[in-house]
């Protein structure tokens, strides 16, 4: 049987949800059926070493991601941007001199920001697939007119019913609606459990009756860590003892650190930074909290469910689907007040959190690695 040739594009393999999902997907693809090339804008990230050996990696740049504007970094950032723009306007250079292949059956972007790049591909016979991980309708610079451009692709993979519904409202024809495919992200639950048992170089400390909330994610404004910290301060002032561990790194890290310092919370909020293995933090916390302003499909909730941690989550895209309309976790208003009320409820009525934990233990989790990968490969086979 002839293998299908697939080009997959993503910015990098840093520590993010979309990157983790892509790696899990690649690790579970049958190599006897597909020939995969992976093109990275920046060859870096924690998941780079996990790319299967049979996948060929190409890149536009090497080095680390630059998230600041230090004077000596600006020329490198400018060069990278100009180089990417050059390849966007003259894609034949990319395909002829970097990829050196012109016969892909499928070109898939695993980052919605690369839409223009895949649509400008010089390969006219390949199927163009866009994998949308974010709720674009919650991002200010994605206007309806801009989102309509996604229908120029052959297929649009969306990871939640809410995102699919948003696209369907913009679809002008039946053909456009049929381009939409609702998929489940592949999550390896056994790997999560195994890694949660590993020893890490971190000491978990808490006094008697003190609860620990853990929040995990890239430190961007999207994740709402600023409002989580403000509500933490408010609860402390009301006498409710608890701590917060924030696991992750990102360009907003120093701003969040400054906020913690200004509110005099150094003893109760721990910014532990990027962790190769975040799962022991889930295991050693009492509760998991998602304070995001918007999301696509927060796979971190699945990780918390796998490790049986009572969840508080703002009402953003896919949360209701993952938490089964509140059966598996506390869904709160997407606001500071909503975060405050959810945390206060868990702190004052721990039996509610325990009830969610019992529900998790009794229910079979709705998403499995095998089903998700099987669904994705079936879709690829029919393109």
Tab-separated table of C-alpha atoms in Angstrom:
chain	number	residue	atom	x	y	z
A	1	UNK	CA	0.000	0.000	0.000
A	2	UNK	CA	1.322	3.404	-1.000
A	3	UNK	CA	2.000	5.667	1.980
A	4	UNK	CA	0.255	9.010	2.182
A	5	UNK	CA	2.723	11.898	2.236
A	6	UNK	CA	1.884	14.547	4.806
A	7	UNK	CA	3.488	17.900	5.585
A	8	UNK	CA	2.684	19.244	9.064
A	9	UNK	CA	3.577	22.818	10.019
A	10	UNK	CA	3.760	24.411	13.475
A	11	UNK	CA	5.693	27.324	14.967
A	12	UNK	CA	7.836	25.320	17.397
A	13	UNK	CA	7.579	22.462	19.877
A	14	UNK	CA	7.620	24.556	23.033
A	15	UNK	CA	5.606	23.681	26.142
A	16	UNK	CA	2.043	24.271	24.970
A	17	UNK	CA	-1.186	22.315	24.644
A	18	UNK	CA	-1.255	22.245	20.835
A	19	UNK	CA	2.383	21.127	20.748
A	20	UNK	CA	1.744	18.322	23.248
A	21	UNK	CA	-1.299	17.137	21.302
A	22	UNK	CA	0.666	17.119	18.034
A	23	UNK	CA	3.457	15.037	19.565
A	24	UNK	CA	0.969	12.543	21.016
A	25	UNK	CA	-0.667	12.357	17.579
A	26	UNK	CA	2.670	11.716	15.814
A	27	UNK	CA	3.762	9.092	18.364
A	28	UNK	CA	0.597	7.114	17.719
A	29	UNK	CA	0.390	7.391	13.928
A	30	UNK	CA	1.073	4.083	12.166
A	31	UNK	CA	4.365	4.671	10.334
A	32	UNK	CA	3.566	1.953	7.808
A	33	UNK	CA	0.687	4.094	6.470
A	34	UNK	CA	2.155	7.598	6.365
A	35	UNK	CA	5.288	9.463	5.367
A	36	UNK	CA	5.408	12.604	7.521
A	37	UNK	CA	7.528	15.735	7.249
A	38	UNK	CA	7.366	18.205	10.133
A	39	UNK	CA	8.237	21.831	9.336
A	40	UNK	CA	9.001	24.094	12.307
A	41	UNK	CA	9.417	27.840	12.081
A	42	UNK	CA	11.779	27.551	15.056
A	43	UNK	CA	13.563	24.285	15.830
A	44	UNK	CA	13.241	24.375	19.611
A	45	UNK	CA	11.060	23.248	22.500
A	46	UNK	CA	10.731	20.526	25.101
A	47	UNK	CA	8.864	18.178	22.763
A	48	UNK	CA	11.536	18.200	20.053
A	49	UNK	CA	13.187	15.109	21.490
A	50	UNK	CA	9.869	13.242	21.450
A	51	UNK	CA	9.323	13.461	17.700
A	52	UNK	CA	9.320	9.878	16.365
A	53	UNK	CA	12.506	8.951	14.514
A	54	UNK	CA	10.600	8.130	11.307
A	55	UNK	CA	9.303	11.723	11.049
A	56	UNK	CA	11.611	14.049	9.074
A	57	UNK	CA	12.088	17.453	10.703
A	58	UNK	CA	12.712	20.634	8.706
A	59	UNK	CA	13.073	24.143	10.126
A	60	UNK	CA	13.343	27.801	9.180
A	61	UNK	CA	15.363	28.907	12.224
A	62	UNK	CA	17.374	27.401	15.053
A	63	UNK	CA	17.721	28.726	18.586
A	64	UNK	CA	15.368	29.707	21.357
A	65	UNK	CA	12.168	31.710	21.179
A	66	UNK	CA	12.740	35.432	21.788
A	67	UNK	CA	9.998	36.933	23.955
A	68	UNK	CA	11.640	40.230	24.950
A	69	UNK	CA	12.927	43.314	23.110
A	70	UNK	CA	16.452	43.551	24.449
A	71	UNK	CA	18.620	45.606	22.049
A	72	UNK	CA	20.869	42.684	21.082
A	73	UNK	CA	17.843	40.476	20.362
A	74	UNK	CA	16.030	42.839	18.016
A	75	UNK	CA	18.220	42.106	14.926
A	76	UNK	CA	17.627	38.359	15.340
A	77	UNK	CA	13.878	38.866	15.702
A	78	UNK	CA	13.842	41.153	12.658
A	79	UNK	CA	15.811	38.657	10.573
A	80	UNK	CA	13.481	35.802	11.508
A	81	UNK	CA	10.385	37.847	10.666
A	82	UNK	CA	11.775	39.040	7.321
A	83	UNK	CA	12.832	35.513	6.366
A	84	UNK	CA	9.379	34.133	7.152
A	85	UNK	CA	7.709	36.926	5.193
A	86	UNK	CA	9.993	36.243	2.219
A	87	UNK	CA	8.993	32.566	2.201
A	88	UNK	CA	5.343	33.515	2.568
A	89	UNK	CA	5.468	35.715	-0.543
A	90	UNK	CA	7.734	33.338	-2.497
A	91	UNK	CA	6.727	29.883	-1.198
A	92	UNK	CA	8.392	28.152	-4.139
A	93	UNK	CA	11.744	28.881	-2.407
A	94	UNK	CA	10.624	26.933	0.650
A	95	UNK	CA	9.379	23.937	-1.304
A	96	UNK	CA	12.284	23.781	-3.732
A	97	UNK	CA	15.279	24.511	-1.517
A	98	UNK	CA	14.237	23.548	2.039
A	99	UNK	CA	11.613	20.824	1.783
A	100	UNK	CA	12.893	19.568	-1.583
A	101	UNK	CA	9.582	17.779	-2.104
A	102	UNK	CA	6.667	18.736	-4.291
A	103	UNK	CA	4.297	15.823	-3.933
A	104	UNK	CA	2.539	15.962	-0.575
A	105	UNK	CA	-0.941	14.494	-0.443
A	106	UNK	CA	-1.901	16.528	2.621
A	107	UNK	CA	-0.588	19.798	4.066
A	108	UNK	CA	-1.733	20.305	7.641
A	109	UNK	CA	-1.100	23.313	9.870
A	110	UNK	CA	-1.271	22.629	13.604
A	111	UNK	CA	-1.275	26.358	14.392
A	112	UNK	CA	-4.064	28.555	13.025
A	113	UNK	CA	-1.636	31.498	12.618
A	114	UNK	CA	-0.030	29.693	9.668
A	115	UNK	CA	-3.212	29.771	7.583
A	116	UNK	CA	-1.812	32.149	4.957
A	117	UNK	CA	1.295	30.003	4.551
A	118	UNK	CA	-0.629	26.821	3.766
A	119	UNK	CA	-3.077	28.580	1.458
A	120	UNK	CA	-0.148	29.971	-0.562
A	121	UNK	CA	1.416	26.562	-1.058
A	122	UNK	CA	2.539	26.042	-4.673
A	123	UNK	CA	1.226	22.456	-4.499
A	124	UNK	CA	-2.151	22.598	-6.207
A	125	UNK	CA	-3.173	18.967	-5.738
A	126	UNK	CA	-2.529	18.593	-2.001
A	127	UNK	CA	-5.395	18.812	0.474
A	128	UNK	CA	-5.041	21.774	2.833
A	129	UNK	CA	-6.078	21.101	6.442
A	130	UNK	CA	-6.243	23.631	9.291
A	131	UNK	CA	-6.220	22.350	12.891
A	132	UNK	CA	-7.873	25.050	15.048
A	133	UNK	CA	-6.954	24.739	18.739
A	134	UNK	CA	-8.209	28.143	19.916
A	135	UNK	CA	-11.581	29.807	20.159
A	136	UNK	CA	-10.828	32.420	17.495
A	137	UNK	CA	-14.137	34.124	18.202
A	138	UNK	CA	-12.749	35.209	21.591
A	139	UNK	CA	-9.593	36.759	20.113
A	140	UNK	CA	-10.030	40.432	19.265
A	141	UNK	CA	-7.912	40.531	16.094
A	142	UNK	CA	-9.853	37.647	14.529
A	143	UNK	CA	-12.778	39.417	12.891
A	144	UNK	CA	-15.563	37.444	11.152
A	145	UNK	CA	-14.049	38.450	7.793
A	146	UNK	CA	-10.651	37.090	8.833
A	147	UNK	CA	-12.139	33.851	10.150
A	148	UNK	CA	-14.028	33.390	6.861
A	149	UNK	CA	-10.631	32.926	5.190
A	150	UNK	CA	-10.344	29.536	6.901
A	151	UNK	CA	-13.004	28.210	4.528
A	152	UNK	CA	-10.423	28.503	1.730
A	153	UNK	CA	-8.831	25.341	3.172
A	154	UNK	CA	-10.157	21.906	2.208
A	155	UNK	CA	-10.878	20.849	5.778
A	156	UNK	CA	-11.075	22.645	9.130
A	157	UNK	CA	-10.477	20.495	12.212
A	158	UNK	CA	-12.026	22.044	15.311
A	159	UNK	CA	-11.587	20.733	18.828
A	160	UNK	CA	-14.857	21.723	20.470
A	161	UNK	CA	-18.551	21.965	19.624
A	162	UNK	CA	-18.521	25.652	20.544
A	163	UNK	CA	-15.800	26.457	17.996
A	164	UNK	CA	-17.594	24.372	15.373
A	165	UNK	CA	-20.845	26.237	16.050
A	166	UNK	CA	-19.064	29.569	15.562
A	167	UNK	CA	-17.704	28.496	12.179
A	168	UNK	CA	-21.081	27.096	11.118
A	169	UNK	CA	-22.693	30.494	11.703
A	170	UNK	CA	-20.171	32.039	9.299
A	171	UNK	CA	-20.507	29.339	6.648
A	172	UNK	CA	-22.218	30.642	3.516
A	173	UNK	CA	-22.832	27.323	1.783
A	174	UNK	CA	-23.413	23.651	2.500
A	175	UNK	CA	-19.951	22.907	1.086
A	176	UNK	CA	-18.358	25.247	3.622
A	177	UNK	CA	-20.209	23.572	6.497
A	178	UNK	CA	-19.039	20.179	5.282
A	179	UNK	CA	-15.426	21.326	5.572
A	180	UNK	CA	-15.815	21.423	9.362
A	181	UNK	CA	-14.790	18.327	11.306
A	182	UNK	CA	-15.134	18.105	15.059
A	183	UNK	CA	-12.245	16.032	16.442
A	184	UNK	CA	-10.993	15.001	19.874
A	185	UNK	CA	-7.423	15.747	20.836
A	186	UNK	CA	-5.419	12.588	21.564
A	187	UNK	CA	-4.359	12.457	25.229
A	188	UNK	CA	-2.190	9.676	26.663
A	189	UNK	CA	-3.720	9.205	30.137
A	190	UNK	CA	-1.387	6.383	31.157
A	191	UNK	CA	1.647	8.549	30.471
A	192	UNK	CA	0.131	11.276	32.665
A	193	UNK	CA	-0.390	8.870	35.572
A	194	UNK	CA	3.113	7.395	35.250
A	195	UNK	CA	4.800	10.803	35.159
A	196	UNK	CA	2.848	12.036	38.177
A	197	UNK	CA	4.627	9.376	40.252
A	198	UNK	CA	8.117	10.589	39.346
A	199	UNK	CA	10.331	12.417	41.834
A	200	UNK	CA	11.082	16.059	41.066
A	201	UNK	CA	13.421	18.632	42.554
A	202	UNK	CA	10.774	20.583	44.438
A	203	UNK	CA	9.607	20.570	48.057
A	204	UNK	CA	5.872	20.791	48.640
A	205	UNK	CA	5.109	22.456	51.975
A	206	UNK	CA	1.872	23.452	53.627
A	207	UNK	CA	0.643	24.015	57.147
A	208	UNK	CA	-2.232	22.122	58.720
A	209	UNK	CA	-5.613	22.657	57.010
A	210	UNK	CA	-3.996	24.749	54.248
A	211	UNK	CA	-5.210	23.954	50.742
A	212	UNK	CA	-3.100	24.211	47.604
A	213	UNK	CA	-4.474	25.267	44.214
A	214	UNK	CA	-2.363	24.484	41.159
A	215	UNK	CA	-2.640	26.356	37.861
A	216	UNK	CA	-0.719	25.125	34.817
A	217	UNK	CA	-0.166	26.905	31.513
A	218	UNK	CA	1.936	29.259	29.449
A	219	UNK	CA	2.195	32.579	31.289
A	220	UNK	CA	0.249	34.757	28.853
A	221	UNK	CA	-2.552	37.251	29.685
A	222	UNK	CA	-4.947	34.710	28.106
A	223	UNK	CA	-4.490	32.419	31.123
A	224	UNK	CA	-5.801	34.979	33.609
A	225	UNK	CA	-3.153	34.371	36.271
A	226	UNK	CA	-3.341	38.055	37.212
A	227	UNK	CA	-6.976	37.818	38.245
A	228	UNK	CA	-6.367	34.492	39.995
A	229	UNK	CA	-3.710	36.174	42.137
A	230	UNK	CA	-5.946	39.157	42.938
A	231	UNK	CA	-8.749	36.848	44.112
A	232	UNK	CA	-6.219	34.836	46.120
A	233	UNK	CA	-5.294	38.072	47.923
A	234	UNK	CA	-8.951	38.850	48.600
A	235	UNK	CA	-9.564	35.405	50.099
A	236	UNK	CA	-6.467	35.657	52.293
A	237	UNK	CA	-7.713	38.986	53.617
A	238	UNK	CA	-10.963	37.257	54.549
A	239	UNK	CA	-9.025	34.657	56.531
A	240	UNK	CA	-9.066	31.655	54.174
A	241	UNK	CA	-5.662	29.948	54.279
A	242	UNK	CA	-4.422	28.534	51.001
A	243	UNK	CA	-1.523	28.649	48.537
A	244	UNK	CA	-1.222	28.796	44.782
A	245	UNK	CA	1.370	27.109	42.581
A	246	UNK	CA	1.608	28.424	39.020
A	247	UNK	CA	3.459	26.050	36.702
A	248	UNK	CA	4.638	27.499	33.407
A	249	UNK	CA	6.668	30.168	31.674
A	250	UNK	CA	5.981	32.834	29.080
A	251	UNK	CA	6.421	36.476	28.169
A	252	UNK	CA	4.124	37.667	30.987
A	253	UNK	CA	6.154	35.882	33.699
A	254	UNK	CA	7.888	39.012	35.039
A	255	UNK	CA	4.632	40.966	35.094
A	256	UNK	CA	2.976	38.266	37.194
A	257	UNK	CA	6.008	38.165	39.504
A	258	UNK	CA	5.773	41.936	39.919
A	259	UNK	CA	2.075	41.649	40.767
A	260	UNK	CA	2.833	39.019	43.421
A	261	UNK	CA	5.490	41.264	44.933
A	262	UNK	CA	3.290	44.351	44.924
A	263	UNK	CA	0.525	42.455	46.740
A	264	UNK	CA	3.049	40.975	49.220
A	265	UNK	CA	2.151	37.398	48.304
A	266	UNK	CA	5.648	35.904	48.011
A	267	UNK	CA	4.900	33.381	50.781
A	268	UNK	CA	1.616	32.107	49.347
A	269	UNK	CA	2.033	32.220	45.547
A	270	UNK	CA	4.826	30.142	44.031
A	271	UNK	CA	5.805	30.787	40.420
A	272	UNK	CA	7.642	27.526	39.813
A	273	UNK	CA	8.355	28.263	36.149
A	274	UNK	CA	8.593	25.800	33.318
A	275	UNK	CA	8.673	22.156	34.415
A	276	UNK	CA	9.742	19.266	32.211
A	277	UNK	CA	7.228	17.161	34.124
A	278	UNK	CA	4.314	19.191	35.576
A	279	UNK	CA	2.244	16.209	36.707
A	280	UNK	CA	3.684	15.842	40.253
A	281	UNK	CA	2.352	19.364	40.870
A	282	UNK	CA	-1.138	18.164	40.005
A	283	UNK	CA	-0.714	15.166	42.272
A	284	UNK	CA	0.523	17.173	45.279
A	285	UNK	CA	-2.103	19.913	45.030
A	286	UNK	CA	-5.578	19.727	46.515
A	287	UNK	CA	-7.361	21.465	43.659
A	288	UNK	CA	-6.769	22.464	40.049
A	289	UNK	CA	-7.873	25.869	38.787
A	290	UNK	CA	-8.242	27.191	35.239
A	291	UNK	CA	-8.552	30.987	35.308
A	292	UNK	CA	-8.357	31.567	31.540
A	293	UNK	CA	-9.998	34.461	29.756
A	294	UNK	CA	-10.366	32.292	26.637
A	295	UNK	CA	-9.249	28.864	25.424
A	296	UNK	CA	-9.598	26.513	22.504
A	297	UNK	CA	-9.636	23.093	24.058
A	298	UNK	CA	-7.885	23.191	27.457
A	299	UNK	CA	-6.265	19.748	27.507
A	300	UNK	CA	-4.899	20.623	30.941
A	301	UNK	CA	-8.401	19.867	32.264
A	302	UNK	CA	-8.181	16.344	30.928
A	303	UNK	CA	-4.854	15.982	32.759
A	304	UNK	CA	-6.475	17.164	35.992
A	305	UNK	CA	-9.362	14.730	35.483
A	306	UNK	CA	-6.947	11.882	34.831
A	307	UNK	CA	-5.229	12.612	38.154
A	308	UNK	CA	-8.587	12.984	39.979
A	309	UNK	CA	-8.126	16.595	41.054
A	310	UNK	CA	-11.257	18.645	41.850
A	311	UNK	CA	-11.468	21.403	39.242
A	312	UNK	CA	-12.559	25.024	39.162
A	313	UNK	CA	-12.694	26.413	35.610
A	314	UNK	CA	-13.909	29.616	34.020
A	315	UNK	CA	-16.687	29.164	31.485
A	316	UNK	CA	-14.563	29.303	28.330
A	317	UNK	CA	-14.609	27.258	25.135
A	318	UNK	CA	-14.885	23.458	25.568
A	319	UNK	CA	-14.959	23.576	29.378
A	320	UNK	CA	-18.615	22.521	29.471
A	321	UNK	CA	-17.904	19.674	27.066
A	322	UNK	CA	-14.912	18.390	29.041
A	323	UNK	CA	-16.546	18.777	32.456
A	324	UNK	CA	-19.898	17.462	31.212
A	325	UNK	CA	-21.815	20.646	32.019
A	326	UNK	CA	-20.449	20.774	35.546
A	327	UNK	CA	-20.788	17.128	36.562
A	328	UNK	CA	-17.023	16.613	36.694
A	329	UNK	CA	-15.945	20.028	37.975
A	330	UNK	CA	-17.003	23.486	39.088
A	331	UNK	CA	-17.668	25.849	36.165
A	332	UNK	CA	-17.636	29.518	37.168
A	333	UNK	CA	-18.375	32.825	35.488
A	334	UNK	CA	-15.496	34.050	33.312
A	335	UNK	CA	-14.585	36.923	35.634
A	336	UNK	CA	-12.654	37.764	38.776
A	337	UNK	CA	-15.843	37.400	40.788
A	338	UNK	CA	-16.474	33.965	39.300
A	339	UNK	CA	-12.952	32.815	40.233
A	340	UNK	CA	-13.387	34.227	43.749
A	341	UNK	CA	-16.714	32.463	44.340
A	342	UNK	CA	-15.412	29.124	43.037
A	343	UNK	CA	-12.310	29.198	45.226
A	344	UNK	CA	-14.290	30.290	48.271
A	345	UNK	CA	-16.742	27.428	47.783
A	346	UNK	CA	-13.968	24.832	47.723
A	347	UNK	CA	-12.283	26.420	50.754
A	348	UNK	CA	-15.446	26.659	52.847
A	349	UNK	CA	-17.248	23.537	51.648
A	350	UNK	CA	-14.606	20.860	50.913
A	351	UNK	CA	-17.361	18.251	50.669
A	352	UNK	CA	-18.358	19.789	47.318
A	353	UNK	CA	-14.852	19.262	45.956
A	354	UNK	CA	-14.922	15.716	47.330
A	355	UNK	CA	-18.180	15.053	45.497
A	356	UNK	CA	-16.539	16.035	42.186
A	357	UNK	CA	-13.677	13.669	42.984
A	358	UNK	CA	-16.109	10.838	43.625
A	359	UNK	CA	-17.870	11.575	40.326
A	360	UNK	CA	-14.513	11.339	38.496
A	361	UNK	CA	-13.771	7.977	40.082
A	362	UNK	CA	-17.151	6.559	39.110
A	363	UNK	CA	-17.280	7.816	35.527
A	364	UNK	CA	-15.272	6.609	32.583
A	365	UNK	CA	-13.486	9.616	31.121
A	366	UNK	CA	-15.034	10.634	27.801
A	367	UNK	CA	-11.873	10.793	25.688
A	368	UNK	CA	-9.428	7.981	25.001
A	369	UNK	CA	-6.145	7.973	23.109
A	370	UNK	CA	-7.165	5.021	20.955
A	371	UNK	CA	-10.487	6.538	19.858
A	372	UNK	CA	-8.980	9.950	19.093
A	373	UNK	CA	-6.112	8.561	16.998
A	374	UNK	CA	-8.434	6.159	15.176
A	375	UNK	CA	-10.749	9.029	14.289
A	376	UNK	CA	-7.883	11.210	13.031
A	377	UNK	CA	-6.347	8.485	10.889
A	378	UNK	CA	-9.752	7.692	9.364
A	379	UNK	CA	-10.116	11.362	8.421
A	380	UNK	CA	-6.618	11.416	6.893
A	381	UNK	CA	-7.330	8.258	4.906
A	382	UNK	CA	-10.428	9.781	3.329
A	383	UNK	CA	-8.804	13.046	2.251
